[in-house]
XYZ file of C-alpha atoms in Angstrom:
624
model
C 35.627 -172.305 -82.446
C 33.479 -174.263 -84.851
C 31.663 -176.070 -82.042
C 31.202 -172.839 -80.155
C 29.634 -171.199 -83.175
C 27.569 -174.077 -84.384
C 24.426 -172.503 -82.969
C 24.786 -169.630 -85.469
C 25.829 -171.584 -88.589
C 25.344 -175.383 -88.580
C 27.492 -177.536 -90.728
C 24.702 -177.345 -93.295
C 25.162 -173.932 -94.793
C 22.551 -171.545 -93.379
C 21.979 -167.786 -93.479
C 23.941 -165.439 -91.154
C 21.036 -163.115 -90.897
C 20.250 -163.926 -87.257
C 23.788 -163.028 -86.220
C 23.462 -159.872 -88.327
C 20.258 -159.049 -86.639
C 21.688 -159.716 -83.282
C 24.698 -157.422 -84.126
C 22.342 -154.687 -85.351
C 20.171 -154.945 -82.309
C 23.312 -154.835 -80.100
C 24.362 -151.738 -82.009
C 21.006 -150.081 -81.690
C 20.956 -150.925 -77.978
C 24.451 -149.561 -77.602
C 23.449 -146.312 -79.471
C 20.307 -146.112 -77.298
C 22.325 -146.582 -74.109
C 24.874 -143.949 -75.175
C 22.062 -141.435 -75.923
C 20.291 -142.355 -72.763
C 23.474 -141.990 -70.668
C 24.357 -138.647 -72.368
C 20.890 -137.183 -71.894
C 20.760 -138.443 -68.278
C 24.209 -136.960 -67.533
C 23.025 -133.609 -68.894
C 19.757 -133.784 -66.869
C 21.654 -134.834 -63.752
C 24.192 -132.086 -64.156
C 21.461 -129.406 -64.501
C 19.481 -130.975 -61.775
C 22.528 -131.140 -59.403
C 23.367 -127.486 -60.234
C 19.827 -126.373 -59.618
C 19.611 -128.299 -56.312
C 23.031 -126.991 -55.215
C 21.981 -123.454 -56.003
C 18.646 -123.770 -54.164
C 20.309 -125.488 -51.225
C 23.115 -122.900 -50.848
C 20.612 -120.068 -51.344
C 18.401 -121.539 -48.614
C 21.289 -121.802 -46.299
C 22.319 -118.198 -47.000
C 18.771 -117.020 -46.376
C 18.742 -118.841 -43.074
C 22.001 -117.241 -41.971
C 20.888 -113.808 -43.019
C 17.550 -114.263 -41.285
C 19.387 -115.549 -38.201
C 21.944 -112.647 -38.360
C 19.093 -110.041 -38.504
C 17.150 -111.814 -35.928
C 20.080 -111.921 -33.531
C 21.051 -108.246 -34.214
C 17.331 -107.303 -33.582
C 17.361 -109.195 -30.301
C 20.627 -107.509 -29.252
C 19.303 -104.016 -30.192
C 16.110 -104.679 -28.296
C 17.974 -106.006 -25.231
C 20.272 -103.004 -25.326
C 17.452 -100.549 -25.594
C 15.468 -102.227 -22.758
C 18.575 -102.501 -20.424
C 19.555 -98.848 -21.005
C 16.056 -97.317 -21.238
C 16.772 -94.968 -18.277
C 20.030 -93.675 -19.824
C 18.314 -93.147 -23.230
C 15.524 -91.257 -21.449
C 18.082 -88.980 -19.770
C 19.805 -88.370 -23.164
C 16.554 -87.351 -24.737
C 15.704 -85.115 -21.786
C 18.980 -83.301 -22.109
C 19.703 -83.238 -25.866
C 22.616 -80.800 -25.391
C 24.548 -82.831 -22.850
C 27.424 -84.110 -25.013
C 28.941 -86.024 -22.189
C 25.741 -88.037 -21.777
C 25.669 -88.704 -25.604
C 29.305 -89.767 -25.419
C 28.410 -92.182 -22.614
C 25.690 -93.720 -24.665
C 28.014 -93.817 -27.726
C 30.598 -95.780 -25.683
C 28.029 -98.323 -24.618
C 26.714 -98.732 -28.236
C 30.335 -99.228 -29.401
C 30.995 -101.774 -26.657
C 27.881 -103.817 -27.607
C 28.107 -103.258 -31.380
C 31.754 -102.740 -32.463
C 30.879 -102.715 -36.177
C 28.104 -100.082 -36.027
C 28.830 -96.555 -37.395
C 25.816 -94.504 -36.171
C 22.872 -94.490 -33.700
C 19.975 -92.216 -32.865
C 17.165 -92.097 -30.309
C 13.866 -90.133 -30.092
C 10.463 -90.005 -28.478
C 7.523 -90.519 -30.934
C 6.909 -86.732 -30.915
C 10.408 -85.522 -30.085
C 13.681 -84.554 -31.771
C 16.450 -86.910 -32.863
C 19.365 -87.292 -30.415
C 22.219 -87.086 -31.468
C 20.874 -84.437 -33.938
C 23.245 -85.272 -36.726
C 21.092 -87.265 -39.001
C 22.140 -85.266 -42.087
C 25.686 -86.416 -41.661
C 25.320 -90.033 -40.605
C 21.814 -91.327 -41.264
C 20.169 -89.154 -43.938
C 16.586 -88.391 -45.012
C 15.774 -91.951 -45.829
C 16.602 -93.130 -42.244
C 14.679 -90.111 -40.799
C 11.631 -91.070 -42.783
C 11.952 -94.779 -41.712
C 12.213 -93.997 -37.984
C 9.354 -91.509 -38.105
C 7.169 -94.131 -39.866
C 8.214 -96.647 -37.221
C 7.227 -94.153 -34.481
C 3.667 -95.061 -35.220
C 4.376 -98.456 -33.770
C 4.510 -96.744 -30.331
C 0.813 -96.020 -30.660
C 0.183 -99.746 -30.646
C 2.058 -100.309 -27.280
C 0.105 -101.533 -24.320
C 0.964 -102.733 -20.771
C 3.167 -99.824 -19.793
C 4.662 -99.417 -23.178
C 6.333 -102.823 -23.260
C 4.144 -105.015 -25.311
C 3.315 -104.597 -29.076
C -0.172 -105.289 -30.315
C -0.436 -108.195 -32.821
C -1.362 -105.898 -35.730
C 1.633 -103.496 -35.069
C 3.953 -103.075 -38.041
C 7.591 -103.872 -37.342
C 10.443 -102.091 -39.146
C 12.035 -104.294 -41.817
C 15.632 -103.254 -42.720
C 16.982 -102.536 -46.220
C 20.265 -100.943 -47.417
C 20.402 -97.143 -47.579
C 22.555 -95.885 -50.520
C 24.136 -92.891 -48.760
C 27.475 -92.231 -50.500
C 30.427 -93.795 -48.614
C 28.102 -94.926 -45.853
C 25.957 -97.700 -47.376
C 24.211 -99.154 -44.304
C 21.117 -100.847 -42.873
C 19.145 -99.866 -39.731
C 17.739 -101.905 -36.853
C 15.211 -100.079 -34.781
C 13.751 -101.148 -31.358
C 11.191 -99.576 -28.985
C 11.950 -99.087 -25.208
C 10.039 -97.768 -22.303
C 11.492 -96.335 -19.074
C 10.233 -96.794 -15.535
C 8.458 -93.459 -15.520
C 6.298 -94.605 -18.517
C 7.955 -92.666 -21.265
C 8.599 -94.763 -24.409
C 10.875 -94.179 -27.416
C 12.841 -95.588 -30.230
C 16.536 -96.528 -30.661
C 17.923 -97.032 -34.176
C 21.427 -98.446 -34.833
C 23.065 -98.415 -38.278
C 25.406 -101.159 -39.515
C 27.501 -101.595 -42.627
C 26.681 -104.528 -44.963
C 29.978 -106.267 -44.596
C 28.619 -109.127 -42.617
C 26.019 -109.792 -45.297
C 28.828 -109.965 -47.845
C 30.564 -112.591 -45.716
C 27.436 -114.742 -45.484
C 26.919 -114.736 -49.196
C 30.576 -115.405 -49.954
C 30.543 -118.372 -47.529
C 27.521 -120.037 -49.249
C 28.046 -119.180 -52.867
C 28.251 -122.085 -55.326
C 31.504 -121.664 -57.430
C 30.840 -120.265 -60.913
C 27.502 -118.701 -60.059
C 26.505 -115.339 -58.519
C 24.700 -115.248 -55.166
C 22.833 -111.957 -54.697
C 20.815 -110.151 -52.005
C 18.023 -108.215 -53.858
C 15.413 -105.780 -52.819
C 11.861 -107.208 -52.509
C 10.138 -103.983 -53.457
C 12.609 -103.269 -56.329
C 13.316 -106.705 -57.957
C 16.114 -105.379 -60.185
C 18.034 -103.618 -57.314
C 21.167 -105.389 -56.055
C 21.707 -104.949 -52.374
C 24.716 -107.095 -51.747
C 26.794 -109.726 -53.575
C 29.637 -111.988 -52.395
C 32.090 -109.295 -53.709
C 30.529 -106.319 -51.893
C 27.657 -103.882 -51.993
C 26.455 -101.163 -54.431
C 29.166 -98.825 -53.222
C 32.030 -101.049 -54.223
C 31.034 -103.641 -56.798
C 31.906 -103.133 -60.440
C 28.356 -102.676 -61.885
C 25.536 -100.108 -61.815
C 23.897 -101.955 -58.909
C 20.826 -103.181 -60.929
C 19.967 -106.256 -63.015
C 19.180 -106.076 -66.686
C 15.932 -107.520 -68.030
C 17.769 -110.496 -69.437
C 19.454 -111.099 -66.049
C 16.100 -110.909 -64.392
C 14.710 -113.560 -66.606
C 17.689 -115.861 -65.809
C 17.054 -115.787 -62.066
C 15.456 -119.230 -61.258
C 14.032 -118.411 -57.850
C 13.898 -115.609 -55.132
C 13.781 -116.560 -51.430
C 12.359 -113.841 -49.315
C 14.265 -113.071 -46.107
C 11.725 -112.838 -43.260
C 11.837 -109.660 -41.234
C 13.592 -107.710 -43.970
C 12.994 -106.190 -47.432
C 15.552 -108.619 -48.934
C 15.354 -111.579 -51.217
C 18.158 -114.113 -51.733
C 18.563 -115.120 -55.468
C 21.030 -116.629 -57.864
C 22.344 -115.378 -61.183
C 23.339 -118.637 -62.790
C 26.425 -118.717 -65.090
C 25.326 -119.592 -68.687
C 28.911 -120.233 -69.666
C 29.405 -122.950 -67.035
C 26.153 -124.722 -68.101
C 26.698 -124.529 -71.756
C 30.368 -125.670 -71.627
C 29.534 -128.769 -69.571
C 26.518 -129.615 -71.767
C 28.647 -129.203 -74.955
C 31.259 -131.538 -73.523
C 28.717 -134.294 -72.626
C 27.141 -133.864 -76.070
C 30.463 -134.201 -77.815
C 31.384 -137.397 -75.860
C 27.921 -138.872 -76.541
C 28.207 -138.140 -80.250
C 31.637 -139.654 -80.405
C 30.332 -142.898 -78.790
C 27.372 -143.020 -81.130
C 29.651 -142.444 -84.181
C 31.966 -145.242 -83.064
C 29.041 -147.775 -82.682
C 27.514 -146.564 -85.871
C 30.771 -147.107 -87.769
C 30.929 -150.674 -86.315
C 27.380 -151.286 -87.513
C 28.263 -150.043 -91.028
C 31.387 -152.286 -90.951
C 29.286 -155.266 -89.753
C 26.653 -154.562 -92.428
C 29.353 -154.545 -95.096
C 30.693 -157.865 -93.685
C 27.229 -159.272 -93.623
C 26.561 -158.736 -97.307
C 30.036 -159.807 -98.203
C 29.422 -162.941 -96.094
C 26.105 -163.597 -97.810
C 27.691 -163.374 -101.221
C 30.341 -165.854 -100.090
C 27.610 -168.176 -98.695
C 25.780 -168.195 -102.027
C 29.001 -168.964 -103.927
C 29.559 -171.827 -101.511
C 26.138 -173.275 -102.149
C 26.479 -172.919 -105.867
C 30.198 -174.005 -106.272
C 31.335 -176.565 -103.745
C 31.462 -177.520 -100.231
C 35.090 -176.579 -99.827
C 34.129 -172.943 -99.473
C 32.296 -173.941 -96.230
C 35.597 -173.642 -94.358
C 35.958 -170.047 -95.617
C 32.546 -169.266 -94.081
C 33.915 -170.576 -90.827
C 36.694 -168.088 -91.062
C 34.180 -165.415 -91.728
C 32.318 -166.446 -88.608
C 35.473 -166.319 -86.647
C 35.980 -162.686 -87.802
C 32.373 -162.096 -86.762
C 33.078 -163.268 -83.410
C 36.192 -161.115 -83.145
C 34.240 -158.058 -84.173
C 31.625 -158.791 -81.425
C 34.409 -159.128 -78.927
C 35.520 -155.638 -79.868
C 32.330 -154.204 -78.435
C 33.326 -152.897 -74.929
C 29.837 -153.602 -73.467
C 28.959 -157.103 -72.036
C 26.682 -158.766 -74.637
C 25.099 -162.227 -74.356
C 22.497 -164.584 -75.867
C 20.449 -167.007 -73.814
C 18.629 -170.012 -75.207
C 16.407 -172.349 -73.132
C 18.126 -171.308 -69.888
C 21.679 -171.552 -71.230
C 24.213 -168.936 -72.337
C 24.791 -169.712 -75.933
C 26.974 -166.766 -76.808
C 28.897 -164.188 -74.894
C 31.521 -161.627 -75.905
C 34.854 -160.922 -74.193
C 33.312 -158.015 -72.185
C 30.748 -160.382 -70.706
C 33.365 -162.933 -69.871
C 35.399 -160.187 -68.153
C 32.214 -159.047 -66.366
C 31.687 -162.575 -64.871
C 35.362 -163.091 -64.241
C 35.492 -166.381 -66.182
C 36.831 -167.541 -69.635
C 34.280 -167.703 -72.439
C 34.800 -171.491 -72.596
C 33.454 -171.716 -69.023
C 30.493 -169.483 -69.878
C 29.019 -170.596 -73.282
C 26.887 -173.750 -72.866
C 26.503 -173.303 -69.152
C 23.157 -172.764 -67.513
C 22.176 -169.461 -65.938
C 21.869 -171.184 -62.535
C 25.509 -172.468 -62.839
C 26.831 -168.946 -63.633
C 24.613 -166.755 -61.470
C 22.899 -168.868 -58.783
C 19.406 -170.111 -58.242
C 17.821 -166.912 -57.020
C 19.074 -164.664 -59.773
C 18.374 -167.367 -62.442
C 14.789 -167.460 -61.409
C 14.417 -163.705 -61.778
C 16.082 -163.933 -65.271
C 13.682 -166.840 -66.226
C 10.678 -164.733 -65.406
C 11.935 -161.790 -67.479
C 12.866 -164.026 -70.474
C 9.398 -165.721 -70.368
C 7.744 -162.288 -70.731
C 10.029 -161.318 -73.529
C 9.496 -164.550 -75.475
C 5.818 -164.060 -75.150
C 6.018 -160.552 -76.586
C 8.445 -160.710 -79.557
C 10.211 -157.439 -80.360
C 9.650 -155.983 -76.912
C 12.686 -154.429 -75.131
C 12.958 -154.817 -71.360
C 15.286 -152.526 -69.241
C 15.700 -153.493 -65.640
C 18.190 -153.308 -62.720
C 19.789 -156.192 -60.895
C 22.407 -156.870 -58.273
C 25.041 -159.396 -59.503
C 27.677 -161.047 -57.362
C 31.209 -159.812 -58.283
C 33.846 -162.278 -59.346
C 35.438 -161.957 -55.915
C 32.378 -163.762 -54.540
C 32.049 -161.135 -51.605
C 30.801 -157.873 -53.099
C 27.952 -157.081 -55.416
C 27.577 -154.918 -58.415
C 24.608 -152.841 -59.595
C 23.867 -153.382 -63.327
C 21.235 -152.247 -65.796
C 20.283 -154.908 -68.330
C 18.813 -154.097 -71.762
C 17.241 -157.267 -73.203
C 14.990 -158.330 -76.005
C 13.873 -161.650 -77.714
C 14.789 -162.904 -81.149
C 14.124 -165.889 -83.338
C 16.976 -167.366 -85.408
C 16.246 -168.979 -88.782
C 15.828 -172.720 -88.410
C 15.806 -172.662 -84.640
C 12.462 -173.547 -83.032
C 13.482 -172.121 -79.618
C 13.185 -168.335 -79.197
C 16.385 -166.766 -77.721
C 16.953 -163.708 -75.625
C 19.711 -161.242 -76.185
C 20.925 -158.486 -74.020
C 23.560 -155.987 -73.042
C 24.718 -155.170 -69.491
C 25.753 -151.657 -68.226
C 27.664 -151.649 -64.908
C 26.320 -148.680 -62.775
C 27.972 -149.664 -59.494
C 30.155 -146.497 -59.385
C 27.170 -144.203 -60.185
C 25.104 -145.775 -57.441
C 27.914 -145.504 -54.937
C 28.545 -141.897 -55.930
C 24.802 -141.130 -55.482
C 24.907 -142.830 -51.956
C 28.055 -140.815 -51.067
C 26.421 -137.539 -52.213
C 23.267 -138.271 -50.104
C 25.482 -138.957 -47.127
C 27.518 -135.720 -47.730
C 24.268 -133.768 -47.922
C 23.479 -134.811 -44.393
C 27.000 -134.211 -42.851
C 28.642 -130.996 -41.814
C 31.984 -130.911 -43.797
C 34.024 -129.191 -41.104
C 33.246 -131.495 -38.161
C 31.932 -134.717 -39.668
C 28.796 -134.714 -37.396
C 25.231 -134.269 -38.660
C 24.309 -130.983 -40.238
C 21.124 -128.860 -39.760
C 19.294 -130.677 -42.527
C 19.959 -134.053 -40.900
C 19.099 -132.814 -37.439
C 15.694 -131.489 -38.504
C 14.871 -134.751 -40.370
C 15.744 -136.853 -37.349
C 14.061 -134.647 -34.686
C 10.875 -134.764 -36.652
C 10.967 -138.549 -36.617
C 11.811 -138.699 -32.967
C 8.867 -136.300 -32.112
C 6.515 -138.749 -33.801
C 7.967 -141.652 -31.804
C 7.881 -139.718 -28.642
C 4.145 -138.952 -29.262
C 3.386 -142.620 -30.295
C 5.231 -144.322 -27.364
C 4.877 -141.769 -24.670
C 8.646 -141.195 -24.144
C 9.994 -137.820 -23.290
C 12.336 -136.097 -25.771
C 14.963 -133.459 -24.900
C 16.818 -130.933 -27.012
C 19.968 -128.983 -26.165
C 21.201 -126.047 -28.133
C 24.822 -124.953 -27.671
C 26.797 -121.798 -28.570
C 30.577 -121.345 -28.201
C 31.223 -118.417 -25.929
C 33.057 -115.422 -27.399
C 33.661 -117.241 -30.594
C 33.910 -114.043 -32.644
C 36.819 -112.982 -30.432
C 38.507 -116.311 -31.223
C 38.228 -115.713 -34.950
C 39.200 -112.035 -34.702
C 42.250 -112.633 -32.410
C 43.621 -116.052 -33.565
C 42.212 -116.267 -37.081
C 39.763 -118.634 -38.746
C 41.994 -121.631 -38.701
C 41.991 -121.584 -34.902
C 38.232 -120.889 -35.015
C 37.768 -124.025 -37.194
C 39.760 -126.113 -34.862
C 37.834 -124.747 -31.917
C 34.558 -125.851 -33.690
C 36.009 -129.328 -34.430
C 37.089 -129.690 -30.769
C 33.572 -128.786 -29.488
C 31.975 -131.149 -32.045
C 34.238 -134.097 -30.976
C 33.311 -133.559 -27.294
C 29.598 -133.488 -28.204
C 29.884 -136.646 -30.327
C 31.838 -138.458 -27.590
C 29.522 -137.351 -24.809
C 26.278 -138.849 -26.114
C 24.861 -142.413 -26.523
C 25.988 -144.233 -29.670
C 23.263 -144.792 -32.244
C 20.689 -143.218 -29.826
C 21.350 -139.598 -29.452
C 22.454 -137.149 -32.151
C 24.946 -134.293 -32.204
C 24.704 -131.789 -34.986
C 26.220 -128.466 -36.114
C 23.370 -125.982 -36.865
C 25.745 -123.431 -38.364
C 28.619 -121.227 -37.350
C 29.431 -121.854 -33.705
C 25.891 -123.255 -32.956
C 25.361 -126.872 -32.173
C 22.486 -129.037 -30.927
C 21.961 -132.367 -29.221
C 18.915 -134.594 -29.613
C 18.311 -136.815 -26.648
C 15.379 -139.341 -27.285
C 13.823 -140.962 -24.233
C 15.528 -138.468 -21.932
C 13.650 -136.314 -19.349
C 14.548 -132.811 -18.335
C 16.765 -133.871 -15.415
C 18.687 -136.303 -17.597
C 19.125 -133.800 -20.395
C 20.487 -131.236 -17.821
C 22.918 -133.774 -16.567
C 24.163 -134.536 -20.175
C 24.445 -130.869 -20.960
C 26.453 -130.112 -17.853
C 28.708 -133.143 -18.355
C 29.601 -132.080 -21.841
C 30.012 -128.445 -20.781
C 32.599 -129.521 -18.164
C 34.331 -131.769 -20.750
C 34.618 -128.920 -23.287
C 35.847 -126.541 -20.498
C 38.584 -128.989 -19.710
C 39.723 -129.263 -23.350
C 42.336 -126.976 -24.848
C 42.983 -125.797 -28.435
C 46.642 -126.099 -29.240
C 48.063 -122.669 -30.423
C 51.642 -123.776 -30.549
C 53.236 -121.590 -27.801
C 50.036 -121.616 -25.678
C 46.678 -123.251 -25.375
C 43.187 -121.769 -25.762
C 40.372 -122.641 -23.312
C 36.906 -122.901 -24.718
C 33.562 -122.644 -22.911
C 29.999 -123.116 -24.067
C 26.558 -121.899 -23.074
C 23.539 -124.267 -23.402
C 19.776 -124.173 -23.423
C 17.666 -127.336 -22.585
C 14.174 -127.991 -23.365
C 12.068 -131.192 -23.000
C 8.909 -132.421 -24.790
C 6.874 -134.528 -22.403
C 6.013 -138.100 -23.416
C 2.671 -138.582 -25.177
C 2.538 -134.930 -26.434
C 0.339 -134.143 -29.369
C 1.041 -130.450 -30.145
C 4.781 -130.025 -29.768
C 6.506 -128.799 -33.038
C 10.153 -128.755 -34.034
C 10.259 -124.969 -34.486
C 8.635 -124.579 -31.096
C 11.394 -126.714 -29.383
C 14.168 -124.821 -31.203
C 12.728 -121.409 -30.210
C 12.377 -122.566 -26.626
C 15.862 -124.014 -26.558
C 17.319 -120.804 -28.057
C 15.559 -118.707 -25.366
C 17.127 -120.848 -22.706
C 20.493 -120.527 -24.464
C 20.224 -116.818 -24.515
C 19.308 -116.894 -20.874
C 22.663 -118.777 -20.216
C 24.456 -115.970 -22.189
C 22.796 -113.236 -20.133
C 23.667 -115.000 -16.946
C 27.380 -114.912 -17.551
C 27.963 -117.748 -20.145
C 29.562 -121.127 -19.449
C 26.387 -122.583 -18.055
C 23.288 -124.654 -18.916
C 19.793 -123.237 -18.438
C 16.591 -125.222 -18.737
C 13.656 -123.482 -20.474
C 11.432 -124.149 -17.424
C 13.792 -122.078 -15.304
C 13.569 -118.736 -17.357
């Protein structure tokens, strides 16, 4: 031990101040690290919460927009397909049998609706029961929307670009809270009219509940009345336990509002202050405890230092026999440094002159095989050269602290660890060579966790394939490659046929298994590390096929469709057969104007063409 510590106190009695300074610097570094880590943890937590809220709100908005868009498409398709029947109902408003026929058709198309009404721009409402089912607000909306018909052209089938479309919002009629979707139609004889169908907000509640971050409140608010709550994950204004409006304090807490296109709604979060404050307080308490422990160690070491100095002076004044006692004191000092759980070291002229137990454990070697060894012997030539450059800068700038990251080979010799090194230079009394001292913080687990979180953010948790975010990122890159190298690029959108019936009849567990079965077939049916299968949401999937023309994409789509049709979902006593409908679109090689949203819209149109043609088929966009 005397030989090991001779660099601190030679056999000629010298001051222990350099060691004291080293210990104090180590303590200050440890306190700085504790404060830095605590502050970073609080910032990371708040940042992660903010990102989680914004991400889930964005997803919820996308689902609400898609829900309204699909319902609008279905209402428009229904009105166009049954325009002649609607014309007859308006021509004979007293014919109850005719009205019942339309009611039966509407119920078949829209099982969850609770009211409908049709009219000419200048005619009466049929059925004429607005007071009971729709109300004055709905009457006012459909009359306002009637003005849109004045902007029709081409036989009453095409809207002018400046025509105002109806944007839904929730009407607060007691016991019948609802929102309306209105579409125009035109019959063969040239007459035009409107069809409005009313729906309960229950599906909107399900969308919010599916995307709400635990502990926080996901809300659907009115755009024209910012304080008005339309829907929450628990219900709507008719059945939630509050007045249906936000207080001024709650309005100030809302961090963002995302407008839902095509509606009068905004998606927003009401963050939980209790959740944020409790987590922050816990981190602050842990940080304070760590700082207190290090501070008490510094106080203890300071006490020891002055006690040691008094002993040293007595040794100088009295006799050399007391020198042995100072060696014991230095042994106690070494023990104290070894108590610090953070790896600490001192390098001098390219050699490790001192290391504590935590540093020895970090390198996986005994202290005797570390102290006195060169940095090259311990860490290898490449890492030693990096350390030499850092040390040279620190020695040239006394008192400067350097914080940097490095990858260090683990004791097993196969894996590496990510570390953050805090280092400074120091001059010991009587030593002409300036040393460097430092502390090491192992952040391997934090970096691995960060990498896992980034991977999870790009993966659909139910199926394990790529999610919508990953798909959009990859397709953008592939479009650029397609443009640069002149290769075609194909996109296939896929929807499980009658999936709502699967959930309604067999339950969501079977629905989830159905989605996993389809995802597995998609992933197995494409080229490894070339193509990409992704779940866009719900029962919707997509395939990205780089360097694939329209014919090849149709072959892939049909092959996968047949494979899925041949699969069965095990229900125990019986098996469920699943089919899909697909839409195929191809961007030609060397394109310069094709956009991601354009391809998705075209693929969706081709998909809906497959649905209208009877499902369980693939349709190319060029064929519709």
